[in-house]
């Protein structure tokens, strides 16, 4: 039997087992009876389409013009006209869980992604570890003869596996099934100074923002190049391309000419904007014509209640975001054009998923100059006066900005709530467009069957004529949990097949069953310190989707028995899919010990070496909220020509560094890009070998306190000073720790442009605790290291 045919028996076990030659074996290859079958490359079944999945980040249902929103997205509209619009497509309400579900065809708790990887626990549903019984879609396609590549965001790597030592099981080119990867690991990235990987190797962009660099454009360029190469060298081999830009997750970075296009268009505020969007949605038919607009939650202020001095800043926040989203759609369009130019668009199944969850409400009520402030529980330091002063920096390299929760709510029109709130459609309903000219005859039509992100994988397999594998790499596979959407493509009125779906995120939970939904909101995304109710005290709501498209009319009081039935059904589904125990902890789960996940670095000492770079925050010993020492053993010519970084953690929007400026050792602590505390040595270094040490004595008494910094050279004190405030939880979501230089944005402008150390570093050591103030690295150990490097 030909293993390349579509027979289930030939492709249900992956890799497809090799068959040994069983015919006549001759002694001499020149013997006329010598005959072997030709080697045939592995290919999918005839007619299998190329597959392009575009997944945008943090886009609410009501943002795109394709779904009635204010942001012009011509590429989305173009695909709409030639394809199908799914207006009841759902995600998980958060990025990493949605991505894990999309790429596996299983619910996010089923593949260990109950929340984001940085909060993984030891519970199976939240471990951050995909079971090997649930192979990724990319693996299945690759083992069936597809070319596979991912560009952009990968947020599915457990934090203890993000270092250069791996393991790389969860990386795209490791266990993820992608032959090529160009993008970043983690939840977000600076669009001007990204921390990029090619495969598993860190790389630096050739250009900077001063040259016009932007990450989304770079990703599109690389994806276009990959497609052209594939079709130039193997035109008949289908590809699977997963394009997942960091856009439009914060920081909202975009060339200002894109933002300026929207100047003045949001002066009406979020309440009026929602009404405008809602009317457009009805005109387009993407919501039911008899549906009602949901009301504003009490937790979100009315536009008229906002400080008048802050309103221009708020307007600019959405202008920047709108420009960012249109800019992203433009570069998606470039990729679509490239696929068309090589003659492949006709038989390419395109999924354009406009958001991996609802719009993000993580920017606080006032919005944020640096979203890391809220993630550190320090949002209060971004006062309205400060925000007003930062208005013109939004969207630029000088900001790490996010918009107000009011805009997030508006971008989720017509639904309640936002990202993270898995209970309501505002968090989970995302506009999705499917385009496949060779695959279906329908054009420009709407499909309203209930669908979910776990349905994408089985749709792709059915479209390719491939069976769901029963064994992958010798491991028996658990069934895919999604339902193929192929039945809807040419049947607008087909009865929906995915009629049962649970939702849960940080205690926000819901259940959909045959048109009805029962939901309860447990936590608020932008209030990390809120006091949460007991789970059993949560108030459940009941909605009839056959008459109430938007979840506007709660029927819980009218039909308590139906509500009770759905609550019980939610519990059954929760047990089936590893949702229990429900975990609503926020800050506690950032602590690996409390959460019960592994830590790459343990103990009280870590030794680092020159040339090490791009070490994630989880790859370096934690110095936050405690005393610590950092010591560098160096050799330097001394004098004013000695400059550069010895060690830097974080970047422009938060971090610390030990460095030398004009021969003088210095230590800087940067709080959120808003305050810098610099302590310098009183005299310069002399020629020769030295040990430069900074001791930080933490004040104690809680989180985010200050401390005293003392500088030493060869054990002798040479300077001291104060740090008034520290970051308690995270320095940066994208900047890293580097030895001998500072990649990305520098922690401090004090050494910007001269970050490469001009002497020689033998070793850098970090020690936590305050028990030893006479610390020097063992000179014999330094000598041994130096000798080994020569």
PDB file of N, CA, C and O in Angstrom, residues 382-450:
ATOM      1  N   UNK A 382       1.509  56.384  38.262  1.00  0.00           N
ATOM      2  CA  UNK A 382       1.218  57.022  36.984  1.00  0.00           C
ATOM      3  C   UNK A 382       0.001  57.932  37.170  1.00  0.00           C
ATOM      4  O   UNK A 382      -1.124  57.588  36.827  1.00  0.00           O
ATOM      5  N   UNK A 383       0.230  59.076  37.723  1.00  0.00           N
ATOM      6  CA  UNK A 383      -0.837  60.017  38.045  1.00  0.00           C
ATOM      7  C   UNK A 383      -1.383  60.646  36.762  1.00  0.00           C
ATOM      8  O   UNK A 383      -0.721  60.626  35.709  1.00  0.00           O
ATOM      9  N   UNK A 384      -2.596  61.240  36.811  1.00  0.00           N
ATOM     10  CA  UNK A 384      -3.110  61.943  35.621  1.00  0.00           C
ATOM     11  C   UNK A 384      -2.150  63.014  35.119  1.00  0.00           C
ATOM     12  O   UNK A 384      -2.002  63.202  33.902  1.00  0.00           O
ATOM     13  N   UNK A 385      -1.479  63.707  36.047  1.00  0.00           N
ATOM     14  CA  UNK A 385      -0.531  64.728  35.641  1.00  0.00           C
ATOM     15  C   UNK A 385       0.654  64.107  34.887  1.00  0.00           C
ATOM     16  O   UNK A 385       1.120  64.651  33.872  1.00  0.00           O
ATOM     17  N   UNK A 386       1.125  62.993  35.406  1.00  0.00           N
ATOM     18  CA  UNK A 386       2.222  62.296  34.728  1.00  0.00           C
ATOM     19  C   UNK A 386       1.773  61.823  33.348  1.00  0.00           C
ATOM     20  O   UNK A 386       2.500  61.984  32.354  1.00  0.00           O
ATOM     21  N   UNK A 387       0.585  61.233  33.256  1.00  0.00           N
ATOM     22  CA  UNK A 387       0.086  60.740  31.980  1.00  0.00           C
ATOM     23  C   UNK A 387      -0.053  61.875  30.969  1.00  0.00           C
ATOM     24  O   UNK A 387       0.269  61.717  29.782  1.00  0.00           O
ATOM     25  N   UNK A 388      -0.541  63.030  31.436  1.00  0.00           N
ATOM     26  CA  UNK A 388      -0.687  64.169  30.533  1.00  0.00           C
ATOM     27  C   UNK A 388       0.665  64.596  29.971  1.00  0.00           C
ATOM     28  O   UNK A 388       0.785  64.954  28.790  1.00  0.00           O
ATOM     29  N   UNK A 389       1.700  64.549  30.800  1.00  0.00           N
ATOM     30  CA  UNK A 389       3.038  64.941  30.360  1.00  0.00           C
ATOM     31  C   UNK A 389       3.624  63.943  29.359  1.00  0.00           C
ATOM     32  O   UNK A 389       4.495  64.292  28.558  1.00  0.00           O
ATOM     33  N   UNK A 390       3.138  62.691  29.403  1.00  0.00           N
ATOM     34  CA  UNK A 390       3.660  61.646  28.535  1.00  0.00           C
ATOM     35  C   UNK A 390       2.850  61.471  27.248  1.00  0.00           C
ATOM     36  O   UNK A 390       3.172  60.614  26.421  1.00  0.00           O
ATOM     37  N   UNK A 391       1.827  62.247  27.041  1.00  0.00           N
ATOM     38  CA  UNK A 391       0.877  62.057  25.926  1.00  0.00           C
ATOM     39  C   UNK A 391       1.573  61.906  24.581  1.00  0.00           C
ATOM     40  O   UNK A 391       1.275  60.976  23.808  1.00  0.00           O
ATOM     41  N   UNK A 392       2.507  62.776  24.263  1.00  0.00           N
ATOM     42  CA  UNK A 392       3.120  62.772  22.940  1.00  0.00           C
ATOM     43  C   UNK A 392       4.144  61.648  22.759  1.00  0.00           C
ATOM     44  O   UNK A 392       4.630  61.431  21.637  1.00  0.00           O
ATOM     45  N   UNK A 393       4.454  60.951  23.835  1.00  0.00           N
ATOM     46  CA  UNK A 393       5.398  59.835  23.725  1.00  0.00           C
ATOM     47  C   UNK A 393       4.692  58.500  23.457  1.00  0.00           C
ATOM     48  O   UNK A 393       5.356  57.516  23.126  1.00  0.00           O
ATOM     49  N   UNK A 394       3.367  58.460  23.607  1.00  0.00           N
ATOM     50  CA  UNK A 394       2.640  57.220  23.424  1.00  0.00           C
ATOM     51  C   UNK A 394       2.849  56.680  22.008  1.00  0.00           C
ATOM     52  O   UNK A 394       2.753  57.418  21.030  1.00  0.00           O
ATOM     53  N   UNK A 395       3.131  55.393  21.928  1.00  0.00           N
ATOM     54  CA  UNK A 395       3.362  54.758  20.633  1.00  0.00           C
ATOM     55  C   UNK A 395       4.790  54.796  20.163  1.00  0.00           C
ATOM     56  O   UNK A 395       5.143  54.125  19.184  1.00  0.00           O
ATOM     57  N   UNK A 396       5.640  55.555  20.840  1.00  0.00           N
ATOM     58  CA  UNK A 396       7.024  55.709  20.415  1.00  0.00           C
ATOM     59  C   UNK A 396       7.942  54.788  21.209  1.00  0.00           C
ATOM     60  O   UNK A 396       7.528  54.111  22.160  1.00  0.00           O
ATOM     61  N   UNK A 397       9.206  54.846  20.863  1.00  0.00           N
ATOM     62  CA  UNK A 397      10.202  54.046  21.537  1.00  0.00           C
ATOM     63  C   UNK A 397      10.364  54.451  23.000  1.00  0.00           C
ATOM     64  O   UNK A 397      10.878  53.684  23.825  1.00  0.00           O
ATOM     65  N   UNK A 398       9.885  55.641  23.347  1.00  0.00           N
ATOM     66  CA  UNK A 398      10.049  56.148  24.702  1.00  0.00           C
ATOM     67  C   UNK A 398       8.935  55.713  25.652  1.00  0.00           C
ATOM     68  O   UNK A 398       8.955  56.103  26.822  1.00  0.00           O
ATOM     69  N   UNK A 399       7.967  54.938  25.185  1.00  0.00           N
ATOM     70  CA  UNK A 399       6.846  54.517  26.029  1.00  0.00           C
ATOM     71  C   UNK A 399       6.619  53.020  25.890  1.00  0.00           C
ATOM     72  O   UNK A 399       7.037  52.393  24.911  1.00  0.00           O
ATOM     73  N   UNK A 400       5.937  52.494  26.884  1.00  0.00           N
ATOM     74  CA  UNK A 400       5.553  51.074  26.886  1.00  0.00           C
ATOM     75  C   UNK A 400       4.055  51.040  27.219  1.00  0.00           C
ATOM     76  O   UNK A 400       3.627  50.474  28.197  1.00  0.00           O
ATOM     77  N   UNK A 401       3.271  51.687  26.361  1.00  0.00           N
ATOM     78  CA  UNK A 401       1.934  52.146  26.707  1.00  0.00           C
ATOM     79  C   UNK A 401       0.818  51.142  26.464  1.00  0.00           C
ATOM     80  O   UNK A 401       0.931  50.217  25.661  1.00  0.00           O
ATOM     81  N   UNK A 402      -0.292  51.409  27.177  1.00  0.00           N
ATOM     82  CA  UNK A 402      -1.519  50.629  27.080  1.00  0.00           C
ATOM     83  C   UNK A 402      -2.681  51.599  27.217  1.00  0.00           C
ATOM     84  O   UNK A 402      -2.538  52.675  27.781  1.00  0.00           O
ATOM     85  N   UNK A 403      -3.857  51.189  26.696  1.00  0.00           N
ATOM     86  CA  UNK A 403      -4.997  52.093  26.793  1.00  0.00           C
ATOM     87  C   UNK A 403      -5.870  51.786  28.000  1.00  0.00           C
ATOM     88  O   UNK A 403      -5.702  50.773  28.695  1.00  0.00           O
ATOM     89  N   UNK A 404      -6.825  52.685  28.250  1.00  0.00           N
ATOM     90  CA  UNK A 404      -7.712  52.589  29.407  1.00  0.00           C
ATOM     91  C   UNK A 404      -8.689  51.430  29.269  1.00  0.00           C
ATOM     92  O   UNK A 404      -9.056  51.016  28.165  1.00  0.00           O
ATOM     93  N   UNK A 405      -9.155  50.960  30.418  1.00  0.00           N
ATOM     94  CA  UNK A 405     -10.152  49.887  30.420  1.00  0.00           C
ATOM     95  C   UNK A 405     -11.437  50.326  29.725  1.00  0.00           C
ATOM     96  O   UNK A 405     -12.174  49.489  29.187  1.00  0.00           O
ATOM     97  N   UNK A 406     -11.722  51.614  29.722  1.00  0.00           N
ATOM     98  CA  UNK A 406     -12.909  52.091  29.020  1.00  0.00           C
ATOM     99  C   UNK A 406     -12.835  51.813  27.531  1.00  0.00           C
ATOM    100  O   UNK A 406     -13.832  51.428  26.902  1.00  0.00           O
ATOM    101  N   UNK A 407     -11.660  52.001  26.937  1.00  0.00           N
ATOM    102  CA  UNK A 407     -11.490  51.684  25.518  1.00  0.00           C
ATOM    103  C   UNK A 407     -11.536  50.180  25.286  1.00  0.00           C
ATOM    104  O   UNK A 407     -12.077  49.729  24.256  1.00  0.00           O
ATOM    105  N   UNK A 408     -10.972  49.400  26.199  1.00  0.00           N
ATOM    106  CA  UNK A 408     -11.052  47.945  26.051  1.00  0.00           C
ATOM    107  C   UNK A 408     -12.505  47.492  26.025  1.00  0.00           C
ATOM    108  O   UNK A 408     -12.905  46.656  25.196  1.00  0.00           O
ATOM    109  N   UNK A 409     -13.300  48.032  26.932  1.00  0.00           N
ATOM    110  CA  UNK A 409     -14.729  47.701  26.969  1.00  0.00           C
ATOM    111  C   UNK A 409     -15.407  48.092  25.658  1.00  0.00           C
ATOM    112  O   UNK A 409     -16.201  47.323  25.093  1.00  0.00           O
ATOM    113  N   UNK A 410     -15.061  49.268  25.122  1.00  0.00           N
ATOM    114  CA  UNK A 410     -15.660  49.703  23.856  1.00  0.00           C
ATOM    115  C   UNK A 410     -15.243  48.805  22.702  1.00  0.00           C
ATOM    116  O   UNK A 410     -16.044  48.528  21.798  1.00  0.00           O
ATOM    117  N   UNK A 411     -14.003  48.347  22.722  1.00  0.00           N
ATOM    118  CA  UNK A 411     -13.529  47.485  21.643  1.00  0.00           C
ATOM    119  C   UNK A 411     -14.171  46.095  21.684  1.00  0.00           C
ATOM    120  O   UNK A 411     -14.018  45.323  20.731  1.00  0.00           O
ATOM    121  N   UNK A 412     -14.850  45.760  22.768  1.00  0.00           N
ATOM    122  CA  UNK A 412     -15.556  44.479  22.863  1.00  0.00           C
ATOM    123  C   UNK A 412     -17.048  44.617  22.560  1.00  0.00           C
ATOM    124  O   UNK A 412     -17.815  43.679  22.795  1.00  0.00           O
ATOM    125  N   UNK A 413     -17.459  45.765  22.079  1.00  0.00           N
ATOM    126  CA  UNK A 413     -18.857  45.986  21.712  1.00  0.00           C
ATOM    127  C   UNK A 413     -19.359  44.836  20.824  1.00  0.00           C
ATOM    128  O   UNK A 413     -18.649  44.413  19.910  1.00  0.00           O
ATOM    129  N   UNK A 414     -20.565  44.334  21.054  1.00  0.00           N
ATOM    130  CA  UNK A 414     -21.617  44.811  21.962  1.00  0.00           C
ATOM    131  C   UNK A 414     -21.672  44.050  23.281  1.00  0.00           C
ATOM    132  O   UNK A 414     -22.676  44.119  23.987  1.00  0.00           O
ATOM    133  N   UNK A 415     -20.604  43.325  23.611  1.00  0.00           N
ATOM    134  CA  UNK A 415     -20.670  42.357  24.700  1.00  0.00           C
ATOM    135  C   UNK A 415     -20.187  42.932  26.028  1.00  0.00           C
ATOM    136  O   UNK A 415     -19.580  43.995  26.097  1.00  0.00           O
ATOM    137  N   UNK A 416     -20.462  42.181  27.075  1.00  0.00           N
ATOM    138  CA  UNK A 416     -20.005  42.554  28.407  1.00  0.00           C
ATOM    139  C   UNK A 416     -18.548  42.128  28.607  1.00  0.00           C
ATOM    140  O   UNK A 416     -18.116  41.099  28.154  1.00  0.00           O
ATOM    141  N   UNK A 417     -17.810  42.969  29.313  1.00  0.00           N
ATOM    142  CA  UNK A 417     -16.484  42.681  29.824  1.00  0.00           C
ATOM    143  C   UNK A 417     -15.431  42.563  28.730  1.00  0.00           C
ATOM    144  O   UNK A 417     -15.645  43.011  27.606  1.00  0.00           O
ATOM    145  N   UNK A 418     -14.283  41.959  29.074  1.00  0.00           N
ATOM    146  CA  UNK A 418     -13.069  42.077  28.273  1.00  0.00           C
ATOM    147  C   UNK A 418     -12.219  40.817  28.406  1.00  0.00           C
ATOM    148  O   UNK A 418     -12.666  39.808  28.947  1.00  0.00           O
ATOM    149  N   UNK A 419     -11.001  40.917  27.918  1.00  0.00           N
ATOM    150  CA  UNK A 419      -9.988  39.876  28.115  1.00  0.00           C
ATOM    151  C   UNK A 419      -9.942  39.446  29.581  1.00  0.00           C
ATOM    152  O   UNK A 419     -10.168  40.241  30.479  1.00  0.00           O
ATOM    153  N   UNK A 420      -9.627  38.179  29.803  1.00  0.00           N
ATOM    154  CA  UNK A 420      -9.543  37.508  31.104  1.00  0.00           C
ATOM    155  C   UNK A 420     -10.911  37.095  31.634  1.00  0.00           C
ATOM    156  O   UNK A 420     -10.987  36.204  32.481  1.00  0.00           O
ATOM    157  N   UNK A 421     -11.986  37.744  31.179  1.00  0.00           N
ATOM    158  CA  UNK A 421     -13.316  37.434  31.714  1.00  0.00           C
ATOM    159  C   UNK A 421     -13.942  36.364  30.818  1.00  0.00           C
ATOM    160  O   UNK A 421     -14.681  36.660  29.877  1.00  0.00           O
ATOM    161  N   UNK A 422     -13.624  35.111  31.132  1.00  0.00           N
ATOM    162  CA  UNK A 422     -14.074  33.990  30.303  1.00  0.00           C
ATOM    163  C   UNK A 422     -15.561  33.719  30.440  1.00  0.00           C
ATOM    164  O   UNK A 422     -16.118  32.939  29.673  1.00  0.00           O
ATOM    165  N   UNK A 423     -16.199  34.348  31.394  1.00  0.00           N
ATOM    166  CA  UNK A 423     -17.621  34.104  31.614  1.00  0.00           C
ATOM    167  C   UNK A 423     -18.479  34.742  30.528  1.00  0.00           C
ATOM    168  O   UNK A 423     -19.526  34.204  30.161  1.00  0.00           O
ATOM    169  N   UNK A 424     -18.074  35.902  29.996  1.00  0.00           N
ATOM    170  CA  UNK A 424     -18.931  36.673  29.103  1.00  0.00           C
ATOM    171  C   UNK A 424     -18.302  36.782  27.714  1.00  0.00           C
ATOM    172  O   UNK A 424     -17.086  36.716  27.560  1.00  0.00           O
ATOM    173  N   UNK A 425     -19.142  37.004  26.721  1.00  0.00           N
ATOM    174  CA  UNK A 425     -18.679  37.013  25.340  1.00  0.00           C
ATOM    175  C   UNK A 425     -17.660  38.112  25.069  1.00  0.00           C
ATOM    176  O   UNK A 425     -16.862  37.998  24.140  1.00  0.00           O
ATOM    177  N   UNK A 426     -17.656  39.184  25.860  1.00  0.00           N
ATOM    178  CA  UNK A 426     -16.645  40.213  25.650  1.00  0.00           C
ATOM    179  C   UNK A 426     -15.233  39.678  25.784  1.00  0.00           C
ATOM    180  O   UNK A 426     -14.308  40.188  25.149  1.00  0.00           O
ATOM    181  N   UNK A 427     -15.066  38.664  26.613  1.00  0.00           N
ATOM    182  CA  UNK A 427     -13.745  38.073  26.791  1.00  0.00           C
ATOM    183  C   UNK A 427     -13.417  36.985  25.810  1.00  0.00           C
ATOM    184  O   UNK A 427     -12.238  36.704  25.559  1.00  0.00           O
ATOM    185  N   UNK A 428     -14.456  36.365  25.215  1.00  0.00           N
ATOM    186  CA  UNK A 428     -14.214  35.133  24.458  1.00  0.00           C
ATOM    187  C   UNK A 428     -14.695  35.138  23.015  1.00  0.00           C
ATOM    188  O   UNK A 428     -14.333  34.232  22.266  1.00  0.00           O
ATOM    189  N   UNK A 429     -15.507  36.098  22.613  1.00  0.00           N
ATOM    190  CA  UNK A 429     -16.019  36.075  21.229  1.00  0.00           C
ATOM    191  C   UNK A 429     -15.154  36.966  20.359  1.00  0.00           C
ATOM    192  O   UNK A 429     -15.054  38.172  20.576  1.00  0.00           O
ATOM    193  N   UNK A 430     -14.515  36.370  19.350  1.00  0.00           N
ATOM    194  CA  UNK A 430     -13.602  37.083  18.466  1.00  0.00           C
ATOM    195  C   UNK A 430     -14.005  36.893  17.012  1.00  0.00           C
ATOM    196  O   UNK A 430     -14.249  35.768  16.571  1.00  0.00           O
ATOM    197  N   UNK A 431     -14.067  37.992  16.287  1.00  0.00           N
ATOM    198  CA  UNK A 431     -14.395  37.914  14.874  1.00  0.00           C
ATOM    199  C   UNK A 431     -13.375  37.095  14.109  1.00  0.00           C
ATOM    200  O   UNK A 431     -12.164  37.272  14.283  1.00  0.00           O
ATOM    201  N   UNK A 432     -13.859  36.199  13.253  1.00  0.00           N
ATOM    202  CA  UNK A 432     -12.974  35.298  12.519  1.00  0.00           C
ATOM    203  C   UNK A 432     -13.448  35.177  11.079  1.00  0.00           C
ATOM    204  O   UNK A 432     -14.645  35.090  10.804  1.00  0.00           O
ATOM    205  N   UNK A 433     -12.499  35.166  10.168  1.00  0.00           N
ATOM    206  CA  UNK A 433     -12.782  35.086   8.734  1.00  0.00           C
ATOM    207  C   UNK A 433     -12.048  33.883   8.164  1.00  0.00           C
ATOM    208  O   UNK A 433     -10.873  33.647   8.489  1.00  0.00           O
ATOM    209  N   UNK A 434     -12.750  33.113   7.338  1.00  0.00           N
ATOM    210  CA  UNK A 434     -12.162  31.944   6.676  1.00  0.00           C
ATOM    211  C   UNK A 434     -12.233  32.163   5.172  1.00  0.00           C
ATOM    212  O   UNK A 434     -13.290  32.524   4.641  1.00  0.00           O
ATOM    213  N   UNK A 435     -11.123  31.950   4.493  1.00  0.00           N
ATOM    214  CA  UNK A 435     -11.015  32.196   3.053  1.00  0.00           C
ATOM    215  C   UNK A 435     -10.340  30.988   2.415  1.00  0.00           C
ATOM    216  O   UNK A 435      -9.249  30.588   2.819  1.00  0.00           O
ATOM    217  N   UNK A 436     -11.007  30.399   1.412  1.00  0.00           N
ATOM    218  CA  UNK A 436     -10.450  29.226   0.730  1.00  0.00           C
ATOM    219  C   UNK A 436     -11.161  29.069  -0.608  1.00  0.00           C
ATOM    220  O   UNK A 436     -12.117  28.309  -0.717  1.00  0.00           O
ATOM    221  N   UNK A 437     -10.746  29.799  -1.623  1.00  0.00           N
ATOM    222  CA  UNK A 437     -11.471  29.783  -2.898  1.00  0.00           C
ATOM    223  C   UNK A 437     -11.669  28.388  -3.478  1.00  0.00           C
ATOM    224  O   UNK A 437     -12.741  28.096  -4.034  1.00  0.00           O
ATOM    225  N   UNK A 438     -10.667  27.524  -3.367  1.00  0.00           N
ATOM    226  CA  UNK A 438     -10.794  26.183  -3.942  1.00  0.00           C
ATOM    227  C   UNK A 438     -11.616  25.250  -3.065  1.00  0.00           C
ATOM    228  O   UNK A 438     -12.010  24.168  -3.517  1.00  0.00           O
ATOM    229  N   UNK A 439     -11.892  25.672  -1.841  1.00  0.00           N
ATOM    230  CA  UNK A 439     -12.520  24.758  -0.898  1.00  0.00           C
ATOM    231  C   UNK A 439     -14.008  24.905  -0.743  1.00  0.00           C
ATOM    232  O   UNK A 439     -14.684  23.968  -0.291  1.00  0.00           O
ATOM    233  N   UNK A 440     -14.559  26.084  -1.067  1.00  0.00           N
ATOM    234  CA  UNK A 440     -16.009  26.255  -0.971  1.00  0.00           C
ATOM    235  C   UNK A 440     -16.462  27.338  -1.945  1.00  0.00           C
ATOM    236  O   UNK A 440     -15.683  28.197  -2.362  1.00  0.00           O
ATOM    237  N   UNK A 441     -17.712  27.261  -2.315  1.00  0.00           N
ATOM    238  CA  UNK A 441     -18.259  28.179  -3.314  1.00  0.00           C
ATOM    239  C   UNK A 441     -18.835  29.446  -2.705  1.00  0.00           C
ATOM    240  O   UNK A 441     -18.973  30.464  -3.390  1.00  0.00           O
ATOM    241  N   UNK A 442     -19.181  29.413  -1.431  1.00  0.00           N
ATOM    242  CA  UNK A 442     -19.808  30.573  -0.791  1.00  0.00           C
ATOM    243  C   UNK A 442     -18.840  31.740  -0.759  1.00  0.00           C
ATOM    244  O   UNK A 442     -17.638  31.571  -0.531  1.00  0.00           O
ATOM    245  N   UNK A 443     -19.367  32.937  -0.960  1.00  0.00           N
ATOM    246  CA  UNK A 443     -18.552  34.142  -0.936  1.00  0.00           C
ATOM    247  C   UNK A 443     -19.305  35.243  -0.188  1.00  0.00           C
ATOM    248  O   UNK A 443     -20.495  35.481  -0.434  1.00  0.00           O
ATOM    249  N   UNK A 444     -18.593  35.923   0.704  1.00  0.00           N
ATOM    250  CA  UNK A 444     -19.156  37.090   1.368  1.00  0.00           C
ATOM    251  C   UNK A 444     -20.332  36.795   2.283  1.00  0.00           C
ATOM    252  O   UNK A 444     -21.159  37.678   2.532  1.00  0.00           O
ATOM    253  N   UNK A 445     -20.396  35.595   2.814  1.00  0.00           N
ATOM    254  CA  UNK A 445     -21.528  35.209   3.646  1.00  0.00           C
ATOM    255  C   UNK A 445     -21.128  35.112   5.118  1.00  0.00           C
ATOM    256  O   UNK A 445     -19.944  35.010   5.466  1.00  0.00           O
ATOM    257  N   UNK A 446     -22.143  35.134   5.970  1.00  0.00           N
ATOM    258  CA  UNK A 446     -21.939  35.040   7.422  1.00  0.00           C
ATOM    259  C   UNK A 446     -22.335  33.650   7.890  1.00  0.00           C
ATOM    260  O   UNK A 446     -23.330  33.081   7.428  1.00  0.00           O
ATOM    261  N   UNK A 447     -21.550  33.123   8.817  1.00  0.00           N
ATOM    262  CA  UNK A 447     -21.874  31.848   9.454  1.00  0.00           C
ATOM    263  C   UNK A 447     -22.026  32.093  10.954  1.00  0.00           C
ATOM    264  O   UNK A 447     -21.143  32.704  11.583  1.00  0.00           O
ATOM    265  N   UNK A 448     -23.145  31.628  11.497  1.00  0.00           N
ATOM    266  CA  UNK A 448     -23.467  31.918  12.898  1.00  0.00           C
ATOM    267  C   UNK A 448     -23.523  30.676  13.775  1.00  0.00           C
ATOM    268  O   UNK A 448     -24.017  30.742  14.907  1.00  0.00           O
ATOM    269  N   UNK A 449     -23.044  29.549  13.279  1.00  0.00           N
ATOM    270  CA  UNK A 449     -22.950  28.389  14.158  1.00  0.00           C
ATOM    271  C   UNK A 449     -21.923  28.665  15.260  1.00  0.00           C
ATOM    272  O   UNK A 449     -20.914  29.335  15.031  1.00  0.00           O
ATOM    273  N   UNK A 450     -22.176  28.141  16.438  1.00  0.00           N
ATOM    274  CA  UNK A 450     -21.227  28.277  17.541  1.00  0.00           C
ATOM    275  C   UNK A 450     -19.950  27.521  17.175  1.00  0.00           C
ATOM    276  O   UNK A 450     -19.983  26.330  16.828  1.00  0.00           O
TER     277      UNK A 450
END
